[in-house]
mmCIF file of C-alpha atoms and ligand atoms in Angstrom:
data_model
loop_
_atom_site.group_PDB
_atom_site.id
_atom_site.type_symbol
_atom_site.label_atom_id
_atom_site.label_comp_id
_atom_site.label_asym_id
_atom_site.label_seq_id
_atom_site.Cartn_x
_atom_site.Cartn_y
_atom_site.Cartn_z
ATOM 1 C CA UNK A 19 94.296 75.791 71.691
ATOM 2 C CA UNK A 20 93.784 78.972 73.732
ATOM 3 C CA UNK A 21 90.378 80.500 72.987
ATOM 4 C CA UNK A 22 90.406 83.312 75.534
ATOM 5 C CA UNK A 23 93.405 85.331 76.720
ATOM 6 C CA UNK A 24 92.772 87.498 79.770
ATOM 7 C CA UNK A 25 95.267 90.143 80.890
ATOM 8 C CA UNK A 26 94.910 91.455 84.421
ATOM 9 C CA UNK A 27 96.513 94.424 86.174
ATOM 10 C CA UNK A 28 96.586 96.062 89.572
ATOM 11 C CA UNK A 29 92.943 97.212 89.306
ATOM 12 C CA UNK A 30 91.659 93.657 89.796
ATOM 13 C CA UNK A 31 93.368 93.468 93.198
ATOM 14 C CA UNK A 32 92.400 96.998 94.312
ATOM 15 C CA UNK A 33 89.242 95.811 96.066
ATOM 16 C CA UNK A 34 91.320 93.205 97.914
ATOM 17 C CA UNK A 35 93.166 96.125 99.511
ATOM 18 C CA UNK A 36 96.305 96.102 97.339
ATOM 19 C CA UNK A 37 97.207 99.513 95.968
ATOM 20 C CA UNK A 38 97.429 100.184 92.249
ATOM 21 C CA UNK A 39 100.400 102.045 90.734
ATOM 22 C CA UNK A 40 98.995 105.050 88.922
ATOM 23 C CA UNK A 41 95.704 105.889 90.658
ATOM 24 C CA UNK A 42 95.702 108.832 93.117
ATOM 25 C CA UNK A 43 97.744 107.719 96.151
ATOM 26 C CA UNK A 44 99.056 104.690 94.205
ATOM 27 C CA UNK A 45 102.490 103.136 94.644
ATOM 28 C CA UNK A 46 104.132 105.417 92.082
ATOM 29 C CA UNK A 47 102.786 108.488 93.920
ATOM 30 C CA UNK A 48 104.588 107.488 97.111
ATOM 31 C CA UNK A 49 107.713 105.876 95.600
ATOM 32 C CA UNK A 50 109.766 106.786 92.543
ATOM 33 C CA UNK A 51 109.854 103.710 90.338
ATOM 34 C CA UNK A 52 113.472 104.587 89.447
ATOM 35 C CA UNK A 53 114.320 104.118 93.166
ATOM 36 C CA UNK A 54 112.711 100.714 93.684
ATOM 37 C CA UNK A 55 111.811 98.952 90.435
ATOM 38 C CA UNK A 56 114.912 98.873 88.226
ATOM 39 C CA UNK A 57 118.079 96.713 88.280
ATOM 40 C CA UNK A 58 120.071 99.944 88.763
ATOM 41 C CA UNK A 59 118.036 100.838 91.865
ATOM 42 C CA UNK A 60 118.725 97.398 93.341
ATOM 43 C CA UNK A 61 122.445 97.747 92.627
ATOM 44 C CA UNK A 62 122.488 101.225 94.245
ATOM 45 C CA UNK A 63 120.366 100.531 97.321
ATOM 46 C CA UNK A 64 119.365 96.869 97.844
ATOM 47 C CA UNK A 65 118.123 97.590 101.374
ATOM 48 C CA UNK A 66 115.553 100.094 100.128
ATOM 49 C CA UNK A 67 114.421 97.805 97.291
ATOM 50 C CA UNK A 68 114.063 94.805 99.626
ATOM 51 C CA UNK A 69 112.100 96.971 102.099
ATOM 52 C CA UNK A 70 109.701 98.000 99.313
ATOM 53 C CA UNK A 71 109.069 94.407 98.198
ATOM 54 C CA UNK A 72 109.047 92.995 101.759
ATOM 55 C CA UNK A 73 106.209 95.383 102.640
ATOM 56 C CA UNK A 74 104.303 94.463 99.483
ATOM 57 C CA UNK A 75 104.912 90.718 100.074
ATOM 58 C CA UNK A 76 103.501 90.948 103.592
ATOM 59 C CA UNK A 77 100.487 92.940 102.414
ATOM 60 C CA UNK A 78 99.811 90.494 99.574
ATOM 61 C CA UNK A 79 100.138 87.473 101.879
ATOM 62 C CA UNK A 80 97.322 88.864 104.042
ATOM 63 C CA UNK A 81 95.044 89.788 101.125
ATOM 64 C CA UNK A 82 92.118 87.666 100.023
ATOM 65 C CA UNK A 83 90.705 87.335 96.501
ATOM 66 C CA UNK A 84 87.623 89.330 95.575
ATOM 67 C CA UNK A 85 84.653 88.455 93.359
ATOM 68 C CA UNK A 86 86.598 89.281 90.182
ATOM 69 C CA UNK A 87 89.413 86.812 90.930
ATOM 70 C CA UNK A 88 86.803 84.191 91.857
ATOM 71 C CA UNK A 89 84.832 84.764 88.648
ATOM 72 C CA UNK A 90 87.958 84.166 86.527
ATOM 73 C CA UNK A 91 88.664 80.959 88.473
ATOM 74 C CA UNK A 92 85.066 79.872 87.743
ATOM 75 C CA UNK A 93 85.655 80.532 84.030
ATOM 76 C CA UNK A 94 88.784 78.373 84.060
ATOM 77 C CA UNK A 95 87.021 75.631 86.019
ATOM 78 C CA UNK A 96 84.506 75.371 83.160
ATOM 79 C CA UNK A 97 86.707 76.083 80.146
ATOM 80 C CA UNK A 98 90.002 74.601 81.361
ATOM 81 C CA UNK A 99 93.021 75.239 79.156
ATOM 82 C CA UNK A 100 90.923 77.159 76.650
ATOM 83 C CA UNK A 101 91.575 80.101 79.010
ATOM 84 C CA UNK A 102 95.023 81.632 79.578
ATOM 85 C CA UNK A 103 95.233 84.144 82.397
ATOM 86 C CA UNK A 104 98.195 86.493 81.958
ATOM 87 C CA UNK A 105 98.735 88.767 84.913
ATOM 88 C CA UNK A 106 101.014 91.748 85.405
ATOM 89 C CA UNK A 107 100.355 91.385 89.131
ATOM 90 C CA UNK A 108 102.981 90.014 91.473
ATOM 91 C CA UNK A 109 100.413 88.965 94.098
ATOM 92 C CA UNK A 110 98.967 85.421 94.231
ATOM 93 C CA UNK A 111 95.291 86.336 94.404
ATOM 94 C CA UNK A 112 94.396 84.495 91.185
ATOM 95 C CA UNK A 113 95.923 81.284 92.591
ATOM 96 C CA UNK A 114 94.235 81.857 95.977
ATOM 97 C CA UNK A 115 90.912 82.121 94.114
ATOM 98 C CA UNK A 116 91.574 78.765 92.410
ATOM 99 C CA UNK A 117 93.008 79.702 88.977
ATOM 100 C CA UNK A 118 95.783 77.339 87.874
ATOM 101 C CA UNK A 119 96.615 78.372 84.302
ATOM 102 C CA UNK A 120 98.212 81.688 85.342
ATOM 103 C CA UNK A 121 101.239 83.289 83.720
ATOM 104 C CA UNK A 122 102.905 85.958 85.899
ATOM 105 C CA UNK A 123 104.587 88.034 83.214
ATOM 106 C CA UNK A 124 106.057 90.450 85.814
ATOM 107 C CA UNK A 125 107.099 87.696 88.256
ATOM 108 C CA UNK A 126 105.842 86.975 91.770
ATOM 109 C CA UNK A 127 106.430 88.466 95.219
ATOM 110 C CA UNK A 128 106.333 84.932 96.612
ATOM 111 C CA UNK A 129 109.472 84.033 94.661
ATOM 112 C CA UNK A 130 113.179 84.668 95.262
ATOM 113 C CA UNK A 131 115.825 84.562 92.532
ATOM 114 C CA UNK A 132 119.624 84.306 92.606
ATOM 115 C CA UNK A 133 121.028 86.633 89.988
ATOM 116 C CA UNK A 134 124.321 84.729 89.903
ATOM 117 C CA UNK A 135 123.122 81.167 89.182
ATOM 118 C CA UNK A 136 119.441 81.756 88.308
ATOM 119 C CA UNK A 137 118.142 79.423 91.049
ATOM 120 C CA UNK A 138 114.546 80.159 92.152
ATOM 121 C CA UNK A 139 112.923 79.341 95.506
ATOM 122 C CA UNK A 140 110.070 80.446 97.772
ATOM 123 C CA UNK A 141 110.857 83.873 99.227
ATOM 124 C CA UNK A 142 110.856 84.253 103.019
ATOM 125 C CA UNK A 143 108.512 87.007 104.294
ATOM 126 C CA UNK A 144 111.568 89.293 104.752
ATOM 127 C CA UNK A 145 114.365 89.223 102.179
ATOM 128 C CA UNK A 146 117.685 90.921 103.020
ATOM 129 C CA UNK A 147 120.787 91.740 100.942
ATOM 130 C CA UNK A 148 122.936 89.433 103.103
ATOM 131 C CA UNK A 149 120.731 86.376 102.393
ATOM 132 C CA UNK A 150 122.577 83.712 100.434
ATOM 133 C CA UNK A 151 121.314 81.563 97.574
ATOM 134 C CA UNK A 152 120.405 78.043 98.811
ATOM 135 C CA UNK A 153 122.027 76.589 95.672
ATOM 136 C CA UNK A 154 125.286 78.485 94.950
ATOM 137 C CA UNK A 155 125.643 80.368 98.298
ATOM 138 C CA UNK A 156 126.245 83.719 96.580
ATOM 139 C CA UNK A 157 124.925 86.798 98.425
ATOM 140 C CA UNK A 158 122.999 87.792 95.333
ATOM 141 C CA UNK A 159 119.359 87.158 96.091
ATOM 142 C CA UNK A 160 116.578 89.343 94.766
ATOM 143 C CA UNK A 161 112.788 89.273 94.575
ATOM 144 C CA UNK A 162 111.681 87.216 91.558
ATOM 145 C CA UNK A 163 109.912 90.159 89.970
ATOM 146 C CA UNK A 164 110.502 91.790 86.589
ATOM 147 C CA UNK A 165 111.873 95.318 86.840
ATOM 148 C CA UNK A 166 111.731 98.129 84.285
ATOM 149 C CA UNK A 167 114.371 97.413 81.675
ATOM 150 C CA UNK A 168 114.023 93.621 82.096
ATOM 151 C CA UNK A 169 112.257 91.212 79.762
ATOM 152 C CA UNK A 170 108.860 89.931 80.974
ATOM 153 C CA UNK A 171 108.293 86.197 81.480
ATOM 154 C CA UNK A 172 106.499 83.906 79.058
ATOM 155 C CA UNK A 173 106.401 86.200 76.016
ATOM 156 C CA UNK A 174 106.619 83.340 73.498
ATOM 157 C CA UNK A 175 103.683 81.551 75.088
ATOM 158 C CA UNK A 176 101.666 84.783 75.349
ATOM 159 C CA UNK A 177 102.278 85.710 71.712
ATOM 160 C CA UNK A 178 101.297 82.231 70.568
ATOM 161 C CA UNK A 179 98.096 82.406 72.630
ATOM 162 C CA UNK A 180 97.256 85.894 71.306
ATOM 163 C CA UNK A 181 97.690 84.681 67.749
ATOM 164 C CA UNK A 182 95.119 81.899 68.149
ATOM 165 C CA UNK A 183 92.622 83.443 70.601
ATOM 166 C CA UNK A 184 89.044 84.239 69.648
ATOM 167 C CA UNK A 185 88.786 86.707 72.535
ATOM 168 C CA UNK A 186 91.182 89.019 74.373
ATOM 169 C CA UNK A 187 90.116 90.775 77.577
ATOM 170 C CA UNK A 188 92.062 93.292 79.667
ATOM 171 C CA UNK A 189 90.948 93.846 83.258
ATOM 172 C CA UNK A 190 92.104 96.577 85.668
ATOM 173 C CA UNK A 191 95.131 97.796 83.759
ATOM 174 C CA UNK A 192 95.954 101.354 82.702
ATOM 175 C CA UNK A 193 97.542 100.310 79.395
ATOM 176 C CA UNK A 194 100.671 102.355 80.060
ATOM 177 C CA UNK A 195 103.300 99.625 80.297
ATOM 178 C CA UNK A 196 104.539 97.665 77.279
ATOM 179 C CA UNK A 197 104.616 94.960 76.098
ATOM 180 C CA UNK A 198 101.307 94.227 77.896
ATOM 181 C CA UNK A 199 99.724 97.429 76.569
ATOM 182 C CA UNK A 200 100.322 96.172 73.019
ATOM 183 C CA UNK A 201 98.512 92.839 73.452
ATOM 184 C CA UNK A 202 95.159 94.277 72.355
ATOM 185 C CA UNK A 203 96.560 95.298 68.965
ATOM 186 C CA UNK A 204 98.290 91.940 68.506
ATOM 187 C CA UNK A 205 95.059 90.074 69.327
ATOM 188 C CA UNK A 206 93.000 92.295 67.014
ATOM 189 C CA UNK A 207 95.382 91.838 64.144
ATOM 190 C CA UNK A 208 94.923 88.078 64.536
ATOM 191 C CA UNK A 209 91.143 88.435 64.456
ATOM 192 C CA UNK A 210 90.186 88.276 68.144
ATOM 193 C CA UNK A 211 87.212 90.056 69.653
ATOM 194 C CA UNK A 212 88.479 92.465 72.323
ATOM 195 C CA UNK A 213 86.991 93.793 75.544
ATOM 196 C CA UNK A 214 88.306 96.085 78.255
ATOM 197 C CA UNK A 215 86.919 95.924 81.807
ATOM 198 C CA UNK A 216 88.180 98.810 83.897
ATOM 199 C CA UNK A 217 87.124 101.517 86.327
ATOM 200 C CA UNK A 218 87.809 104.170 83.711
ATOM 201 C CA UNK A 219 88.930 104.120 80.058
ATOM 202 C CA UNK A 220 92.599 103.137 79.845
ATOM 203 C CA UNK A 221 95.283 104.622 77.582
ATOM 204 C CA UNK A 222 94.520 101.916 75.024
ATOM 205 C CA UNK A 223 90.727 101.990 75.361
ATOM 206 C CA UNK A 224 90.099 103.036 71.771
ATOM 207 C CA UNK A 225 91.825 99.863 70.528
ATOM 208 C CA UNK A 226 89.183 97.620 72.128
ATOM 209 C CA UNK A 227 85.972 96.658 70.329
ATOM 210 C CA UNK A 228 84.125 97.020 73.626
ATOM 211 C CA UNK A 229 84.759 98.799 76.939
ATOM 212 C CA UNK A 230 82.857 98.030 80.128
ATOM 213 C CA UNK A 231 83.371 100.464 82.979
ATOM 214 C CA UNK A 232 82.919 99.750 86.682
ATOM 215 C CA UNK A 233 84.473 98.009 89.658
ATOM 216 C CA UNK A 234 86.125 94.721 88.783
ATOM 217 C CA UNK A 235 84.242 92.930 91.579
ATOM 218 C CA UNK A 236 80.987 93.800 89.817
ATOM 219 C CA UNK A 237 81.645 93.844 86.081
ATOM 220 C CA UNK A 238 83.935 90.801 85.812
ATOM 221 C CA UNK A 239 81.375 88.423 87.353
ATOM 222 C CA UNK A 240 78.703 89.663 84.932
ATOM 223 C CA UNK A 241 81.032 89.273 81.952
ATOM 224 C CA UNK A 242 82.013 85.731 83.024
ATOM 225 C CA UNK A 243 78.336 84.790 83.453
ATOM 226 C CA UNK A 244 77.639 86.014 79.910
ATOM 227 C CA UNK A 245 80.584 84.059 78.511
ATOM 228 C CA UNK A 246 79.576 80.873 80.289
ATOM 229 C CA UNK A 247 75.988 81.264 79.070
ATOM 230 C CA UNK A 248 77.299 81.454 75.506
ATOM 231 C CA UNK A 249 79.481 78.318 75.804
ATOM 232 C CA UNK A 250 77.705 75.123 74.701
ATOM 233 C CA UNK A 251 77.300 72.903 77.806
ATOM 234 C CA UNK A 252 77.962 69.168 78.109
HETATM 235 P P1 LIG B 5 97.994 100.823 87.065
HETATM 236 O O1 LIG B 5 98.066 101.329 88.455
HETATM 237 O O2 LIG B 5 98.809 101.515 86.034
HETATM 238 O O3 LIG B 5 96.487 100.829 86.549
HETATM 239 C C1 LIG B 5 95.461 100.275 87.316
HETATM 240 C C2 LIG B 5 94.148 100.403 86.526
HETATM 241 O O4 LIG B 5 93.131 99.773 87.283
HETATM 242 C C3 LIG B 5 93.706 101.847 86.269
HETATM 243 O O5 LIG B 5 93.336 102.003 84.900
HETATM 244 C C4 LIG B 5 92.475 102.008 87.181
HETATM 245 O O6 LIG B 5 91.479 102.850 86.619
HETATM 246 C C5 LIG B 5 91.970 100.587 87.284
HETATM 247 N N1 LIG B 5 91.247 100.298 88.545
HETATM 248 C C6 LIG B 5 91.450 100.790 89.783
HETATM 249 N N2 LIG B 5 90.598 100.256 90.663
HETATM 250 C C7 LIG B 5 89.817 99.391 89.963
HETATM 251 C C8 LIG B 5 88.726 98.534 90.301
HETATM 252 N N3 LIG B 5 88.254 98.436 91.550
HETATM 253 N N4 LIG B 5 88.154 97.798 89.307
HETATM 254 C C9 LIG B 5 88.618 97.876 88.027
HETATM 255 N N5 LIG B 5 89.624 98.674 87.647
HETATM 256 C C10 LIG B 5 90.232 99.421 88.599
HETATM 257 O O7 LIG B 5 98.360 99.262 87.127
HETATM 258 P P2 LIG B 5 98.805 98.280 85.943
HETATM 259 O O8 LIG B 5 98.176 98.655 84.667
HETATM 260 O O9 LIG B 5 98.629 96.906 86.446
HETATM 261 O O10 LIG B 5 105.043 96.903 86.520
HETATM 262 O O11 LIG B 5 100.363 98.586 85.870
HETATM 263 C C11 LIG B 5 101.130 97.891 84.932
HETATM 264 C C12 LIG B 5 102.537 97.734 85.448
HETATM 265 O O12 LIG B 5 103.051 99.003 85.811
HETATM 266 C C13 LIG B 5 102.655 96.920 86.737
HETATM 267 O O13 LIG B 5 102.688 95.524 86.523
HETATM 268 C C14 LIG B 5 103.943 97.409 87.311
HETATM 269 C C15 LIG B 5 103.712 98.893 87.118
HETATM 270 O O14 LIG B 5 104.774 99.729 87.113
HETATM 271 C C16 LIG B 5 106.262 96.723 87.073
HETATM 272 O O15 LIG B 5 106.510 96.985 88.240
HETATM 273 C C17 LIG B 5 107.278 96.174 86.114
#
């Protein structure tokens, strides 16, 4: 049974050098999401969309996890499958830090997907519209990320975990994108304690029982230490 569900967003990777979306100078300040993060955008201009994700894939491949990613891996190492880490992030910094029970609800930059046959494989550093699917050979390959207007991955598993969790935590997310922004209310309705860890109060801050403000690299380690101190050992 899942005892703790943790939702992470772009803020947890900010101190690893990966830009957030909605902070000043963030990705949505320099790109219109309608141009690069919808199925319609990809249909209109696949070259531009691939360029956007190729650049992000290369940046993410060079990034290293920070103390917040490592603290969550430490929590999982002690609590095992009692912890479900749900991330909106498409980078692999949780896995690089050692977390294994990670659900990428918005997909992964490291993945490629054929939108004709649904085959998935490891994305090359540079994807191009003329690439063909290794399974069906169609020229219909796309980054394996979830775009606006598409259904996030793993919703059944997430909803099940939220319904049985004793604790829900959201880290480094602005609470502006659903369904993730609604998880706090779902968890609360099922009786979970709730905590937000973020640089500043998010859009959904008032829904949390507790808000801790600061840099993820500092506040997440402290929170994990407290949790581990409260777990009976041995
Ligand atoms: P946002 O860019 O919307 O929010 C990032 C949050 O992280 C903000 O609330 C910041 O205050 C906080 N933050 C920034 N630096 C931080 C730090 N060092 N420590 C802690 N918090 C920090 O990113 P998300 O909420 O992840 O979806 O965005 C959600 C979704 O919107 C993304 O998955 C993406 C985007 O459009 C798709 O592309 C489908």
